[in-house]
Short mmCIF file of C-alpha atoms in Angstrom, two decimals:
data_model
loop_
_atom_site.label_atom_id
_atom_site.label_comp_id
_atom_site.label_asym_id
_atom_site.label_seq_id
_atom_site.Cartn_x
_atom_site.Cartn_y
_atom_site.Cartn_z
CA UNK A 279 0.00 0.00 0.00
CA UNK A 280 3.05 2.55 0.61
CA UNK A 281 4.25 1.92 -2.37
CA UNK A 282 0.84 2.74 -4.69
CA UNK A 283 0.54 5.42 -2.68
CA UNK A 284 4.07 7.05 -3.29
CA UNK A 285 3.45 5.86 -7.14
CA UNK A 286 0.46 7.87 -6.90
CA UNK A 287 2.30 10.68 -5.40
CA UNK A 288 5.32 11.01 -7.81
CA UNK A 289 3.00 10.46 -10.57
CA UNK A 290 0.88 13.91 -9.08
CA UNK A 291 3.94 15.97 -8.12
CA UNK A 292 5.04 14.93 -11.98
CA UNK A 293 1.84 16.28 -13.48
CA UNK A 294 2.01 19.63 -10.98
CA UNK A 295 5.89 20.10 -12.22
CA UNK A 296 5.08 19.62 -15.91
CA UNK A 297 2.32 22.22 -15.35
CA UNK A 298 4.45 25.33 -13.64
CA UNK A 299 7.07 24.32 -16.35
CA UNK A 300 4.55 25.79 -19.01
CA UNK A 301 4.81 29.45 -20.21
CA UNK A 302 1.26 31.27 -18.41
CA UNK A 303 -0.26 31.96 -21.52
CA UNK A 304 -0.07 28.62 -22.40
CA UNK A 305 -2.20 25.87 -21.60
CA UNK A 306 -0.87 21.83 -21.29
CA UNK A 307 -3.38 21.02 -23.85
CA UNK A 308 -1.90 23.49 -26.73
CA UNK A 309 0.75 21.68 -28.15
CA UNK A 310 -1.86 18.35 -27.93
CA UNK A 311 -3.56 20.51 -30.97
CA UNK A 312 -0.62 20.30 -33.12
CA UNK A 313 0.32 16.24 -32.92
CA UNK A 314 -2.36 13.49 -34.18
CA UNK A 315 -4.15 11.56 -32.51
CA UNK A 316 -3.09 8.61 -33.88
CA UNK A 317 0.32 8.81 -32.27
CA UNK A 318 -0.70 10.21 -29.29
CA UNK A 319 -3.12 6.69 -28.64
CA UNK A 320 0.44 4.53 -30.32
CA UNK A 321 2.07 6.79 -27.27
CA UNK A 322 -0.12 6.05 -24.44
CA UNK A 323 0.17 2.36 -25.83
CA UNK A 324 3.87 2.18 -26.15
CA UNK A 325 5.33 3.73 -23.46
CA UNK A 326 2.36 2.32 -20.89
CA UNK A 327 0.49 -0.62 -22.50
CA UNK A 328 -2.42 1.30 -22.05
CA UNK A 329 -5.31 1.77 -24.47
CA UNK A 330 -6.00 5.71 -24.29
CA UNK A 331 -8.14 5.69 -27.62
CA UNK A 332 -12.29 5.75 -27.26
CA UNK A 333 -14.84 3.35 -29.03
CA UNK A 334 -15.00 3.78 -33.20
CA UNK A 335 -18.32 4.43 -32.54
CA UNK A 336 -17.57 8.38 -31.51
CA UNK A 337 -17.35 10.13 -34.53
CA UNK A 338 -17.68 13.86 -35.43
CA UNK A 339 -20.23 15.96 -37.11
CA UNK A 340 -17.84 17.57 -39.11
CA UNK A 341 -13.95 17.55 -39.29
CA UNK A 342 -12.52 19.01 -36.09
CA UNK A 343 -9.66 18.90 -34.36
CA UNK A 344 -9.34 20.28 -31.04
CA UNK A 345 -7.24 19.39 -27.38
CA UNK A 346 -8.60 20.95 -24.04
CA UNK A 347 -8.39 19.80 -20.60
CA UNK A 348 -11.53 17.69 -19.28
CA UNK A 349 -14.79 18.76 -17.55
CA UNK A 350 -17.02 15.63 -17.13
CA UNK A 351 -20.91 14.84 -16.06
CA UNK A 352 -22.69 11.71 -15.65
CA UNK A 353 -25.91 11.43 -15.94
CA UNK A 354 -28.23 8.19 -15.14
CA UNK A 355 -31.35 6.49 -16.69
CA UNK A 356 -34.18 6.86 -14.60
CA UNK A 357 -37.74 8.51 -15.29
CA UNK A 358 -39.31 11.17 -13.86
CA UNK A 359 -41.90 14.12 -13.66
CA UNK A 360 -38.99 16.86 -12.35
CA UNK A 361 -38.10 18.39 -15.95
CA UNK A 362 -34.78 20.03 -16.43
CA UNK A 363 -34.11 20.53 -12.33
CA UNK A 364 -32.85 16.93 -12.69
CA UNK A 365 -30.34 18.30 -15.22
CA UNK A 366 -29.41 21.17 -13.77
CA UNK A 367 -25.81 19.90 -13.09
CA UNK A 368 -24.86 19.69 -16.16
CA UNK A 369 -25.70 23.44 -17.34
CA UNK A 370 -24.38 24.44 -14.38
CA UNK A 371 -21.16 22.96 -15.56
CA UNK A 372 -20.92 25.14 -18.78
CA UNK A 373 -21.67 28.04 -17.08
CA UNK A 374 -18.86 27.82 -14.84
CA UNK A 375 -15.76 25.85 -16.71
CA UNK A 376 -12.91 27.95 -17.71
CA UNK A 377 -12.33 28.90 -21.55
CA UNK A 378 -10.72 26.13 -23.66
CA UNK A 379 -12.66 22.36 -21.80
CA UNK A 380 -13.95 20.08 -23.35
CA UNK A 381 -16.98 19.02 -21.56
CA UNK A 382 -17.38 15.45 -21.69
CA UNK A 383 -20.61 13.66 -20.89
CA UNK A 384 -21.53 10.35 -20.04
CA UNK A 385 -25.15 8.73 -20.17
CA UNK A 386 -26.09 5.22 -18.99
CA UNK A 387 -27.31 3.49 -22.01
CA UNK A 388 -27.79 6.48 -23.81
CA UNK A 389 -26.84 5.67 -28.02
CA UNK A 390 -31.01 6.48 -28.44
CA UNK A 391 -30.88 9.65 -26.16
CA UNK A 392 -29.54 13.00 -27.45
CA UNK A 393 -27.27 14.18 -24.67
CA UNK A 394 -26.86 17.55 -26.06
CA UNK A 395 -28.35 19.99 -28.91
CA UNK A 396 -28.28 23.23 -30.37
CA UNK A 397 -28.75 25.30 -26.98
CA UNK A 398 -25.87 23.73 -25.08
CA UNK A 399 -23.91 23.83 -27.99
CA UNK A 400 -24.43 27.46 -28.48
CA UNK A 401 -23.76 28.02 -24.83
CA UNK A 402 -20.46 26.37 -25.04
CA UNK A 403 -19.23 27.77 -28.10
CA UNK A 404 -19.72 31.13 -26.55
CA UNK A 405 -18.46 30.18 -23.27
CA UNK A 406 -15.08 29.21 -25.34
CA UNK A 407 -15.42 25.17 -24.78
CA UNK A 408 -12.90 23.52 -27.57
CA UNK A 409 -15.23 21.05 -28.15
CA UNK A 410 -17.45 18.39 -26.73
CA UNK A 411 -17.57 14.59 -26.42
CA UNK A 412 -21.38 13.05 -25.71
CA UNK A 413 -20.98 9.29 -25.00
CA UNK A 414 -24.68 9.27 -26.23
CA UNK A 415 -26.25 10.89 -29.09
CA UNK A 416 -26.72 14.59 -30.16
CA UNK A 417 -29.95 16.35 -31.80
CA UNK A 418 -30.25 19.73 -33.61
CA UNK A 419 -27.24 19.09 -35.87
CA UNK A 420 -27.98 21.48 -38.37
CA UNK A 421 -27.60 24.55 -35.29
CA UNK A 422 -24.35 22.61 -34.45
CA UNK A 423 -22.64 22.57 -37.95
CA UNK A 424 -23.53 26.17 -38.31
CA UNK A 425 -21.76 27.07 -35.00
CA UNK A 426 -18.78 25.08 -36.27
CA UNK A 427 -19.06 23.91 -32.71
CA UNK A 428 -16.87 20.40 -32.78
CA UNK A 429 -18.55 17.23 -31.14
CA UNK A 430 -18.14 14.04 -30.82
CA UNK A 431 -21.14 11.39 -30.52
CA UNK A 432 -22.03 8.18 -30.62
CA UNK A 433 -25.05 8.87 -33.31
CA UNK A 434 -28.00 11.17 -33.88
CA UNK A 435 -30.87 10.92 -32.63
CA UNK A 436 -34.13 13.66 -32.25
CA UNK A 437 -34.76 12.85 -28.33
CA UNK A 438 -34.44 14.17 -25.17
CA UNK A 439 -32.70 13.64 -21.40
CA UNK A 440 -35.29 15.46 -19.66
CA UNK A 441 -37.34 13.29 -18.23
CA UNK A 442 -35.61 10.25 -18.51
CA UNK A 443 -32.15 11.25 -16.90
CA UNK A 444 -30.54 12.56 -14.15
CA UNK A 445 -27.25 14.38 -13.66
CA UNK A 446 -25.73 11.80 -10.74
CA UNK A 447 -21.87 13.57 -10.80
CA UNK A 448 -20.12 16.93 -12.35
CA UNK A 449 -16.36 16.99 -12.38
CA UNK A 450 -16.05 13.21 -11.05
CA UNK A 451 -14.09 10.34 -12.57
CA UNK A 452 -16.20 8.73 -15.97
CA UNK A 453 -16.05 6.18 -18.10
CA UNK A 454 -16.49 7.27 -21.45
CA UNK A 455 -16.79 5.01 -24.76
CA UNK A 456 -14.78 2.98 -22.89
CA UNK A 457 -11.58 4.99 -21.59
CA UNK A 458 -11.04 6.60 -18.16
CA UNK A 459 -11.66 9.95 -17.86
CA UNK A 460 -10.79 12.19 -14.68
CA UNK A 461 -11.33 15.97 -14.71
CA UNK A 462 -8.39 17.69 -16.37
CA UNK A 463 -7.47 14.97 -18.13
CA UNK A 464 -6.36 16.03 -21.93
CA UNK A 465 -8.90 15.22 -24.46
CA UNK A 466 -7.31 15.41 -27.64
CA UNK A 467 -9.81 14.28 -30.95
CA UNK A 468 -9.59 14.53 -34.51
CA UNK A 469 -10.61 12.35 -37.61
CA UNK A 470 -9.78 9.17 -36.30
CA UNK A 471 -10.95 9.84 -33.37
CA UNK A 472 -10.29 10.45 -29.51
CA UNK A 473 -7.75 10.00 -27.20
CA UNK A 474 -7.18 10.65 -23.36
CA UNK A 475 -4.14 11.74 -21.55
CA UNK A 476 -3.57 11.33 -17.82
CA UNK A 477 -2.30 15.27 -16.79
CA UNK A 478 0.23 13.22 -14.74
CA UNK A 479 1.51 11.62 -18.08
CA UNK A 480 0.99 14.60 -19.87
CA UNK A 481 4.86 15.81 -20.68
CA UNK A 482 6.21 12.20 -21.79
CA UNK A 483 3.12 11.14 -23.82
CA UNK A 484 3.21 14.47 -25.65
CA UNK A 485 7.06 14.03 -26.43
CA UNK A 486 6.21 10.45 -27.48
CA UNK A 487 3.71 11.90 -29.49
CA UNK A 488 5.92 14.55 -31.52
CA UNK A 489 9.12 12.03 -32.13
CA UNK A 490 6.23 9.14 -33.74
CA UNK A 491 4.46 12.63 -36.19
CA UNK A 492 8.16 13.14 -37.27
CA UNK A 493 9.34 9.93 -38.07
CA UNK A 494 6.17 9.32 -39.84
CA UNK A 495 6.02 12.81 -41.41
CA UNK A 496 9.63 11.88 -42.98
CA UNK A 497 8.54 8.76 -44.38
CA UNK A 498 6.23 10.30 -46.55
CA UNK A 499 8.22 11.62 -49.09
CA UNK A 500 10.82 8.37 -48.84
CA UNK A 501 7.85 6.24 -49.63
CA UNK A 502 6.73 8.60 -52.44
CA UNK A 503 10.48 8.60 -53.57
CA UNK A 504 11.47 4.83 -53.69
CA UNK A 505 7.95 3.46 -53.37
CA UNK A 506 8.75 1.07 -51.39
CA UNK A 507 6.77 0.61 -47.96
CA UNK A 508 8.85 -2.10 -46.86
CA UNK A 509 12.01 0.04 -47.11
CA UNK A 510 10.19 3.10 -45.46
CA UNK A 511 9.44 0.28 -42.60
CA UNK A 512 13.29 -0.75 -42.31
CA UNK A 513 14.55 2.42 -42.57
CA UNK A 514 12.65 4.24 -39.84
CA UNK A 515 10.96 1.74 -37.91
CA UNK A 516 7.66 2.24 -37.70
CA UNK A 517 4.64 1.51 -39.60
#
């Protein structure tokens, strides 16, 4: 027990080093925005044999890539007659995270319940969220794609929570499409899809992350030069 708990302490004074290390106009999820997150899941993979990558089934409503620190909510399957007040964690939650989240919601069984629509996503494209990941489904698309508002969903669907769900935690660990997900946790997501860093492994995943988009950035042009994969593969190492 001493030991996990000095693990666990190293592993936060790591994370809090790693932070005050960063310039103060820059956040730890910036540089996240420039690598893909392809390499950043081969990253999390290689360097802790742990998948960091969520299902195939979250895909975005339009092209987006974004990185932002994690705000998460939880919400549970049960019916009622209280309306939105059952909800009313999860708007608090917008109204109150800082510029640049990404809020990150998780519903019990919820692929045939929209988690989110056009109003939320208004509210957190104005609040200054970088995006937003529904392990459920999402309604009012059209209003989204106009706001160029990026999310991430499971599906579409023209329901509602209210009514059927209530919020149960806001800002508490989650399980989302299948990863771990603790508040401030970097969310990074793009075309293939998304990936979650541990703020503790923030610094060496993200160098990981930047040495893999070189090497693979470099082989490029070899394999467009020689056309040979198999030579690209032996002469950098990585496929």
């Amino acid at each position: 027990m001493k030991r996990i708990l000095a693990l666990a302490a190293v592993a936060a004074i790591a994370g809090t080093v790693w932070l005050a290390a960063q310039p103060a106009n820059e956040s730890p999820a910036d540089s996240f925005r420039l690598v893909e997150v392809a390499s950043v899941a081969d990253a999390m993979e290689q360097l802790y044999g742990q998948r960091a990558y969520m299902s195939h089934e979250m895909r975005p409503l339009a092209p987006a890539k974004f990185a932002g620190p994690a705000v998460t909510v939880q919400l549970k399957k049960e019916e009622h007659k209280e309306g939105s007040a059952a909800s009313q964690g999860m708007l608090d939650l917008i109204d109150s995270a800082a510029p640049g989240s990404v809020y990150v919601m998780v519903l019990e069984d919820g692929a045939d319940f929209a988690g989110i629509g056009g109003l939320m996503a208004t509210a957190m494209k104005y609040r200054g969220f970088a995006g937003a990941v529904i392990d459920a489904s999402v309604r009012d698309t059209p209003q989204i794609r106009r706001l160029q508002f990026p999310v991430f969903s499971r599906g579409v669907v023209p329901s509602t929570t209210i009514g059927h769900y209530r919020v149960t935690g806001v800002n508490v660990p989650v399980t989302c499409a299948g990863v771990r997900v603790n508040p401030g946790d970097i969310i990074t997501a793009d075309e293939d899809g998304v990936a979650v860093v541990p703020i503790a492994r923030a610094a060496d995943v993200l160098k990981k992350s930047q040495e893999l988009d070189d090497t693979e950035h470099r082989m490029l042009p070899f394999i467009e030069k020689y056309k040979s994969i198999k030579e690209a593969v032996k002469q950098f190492g990585r496929i």
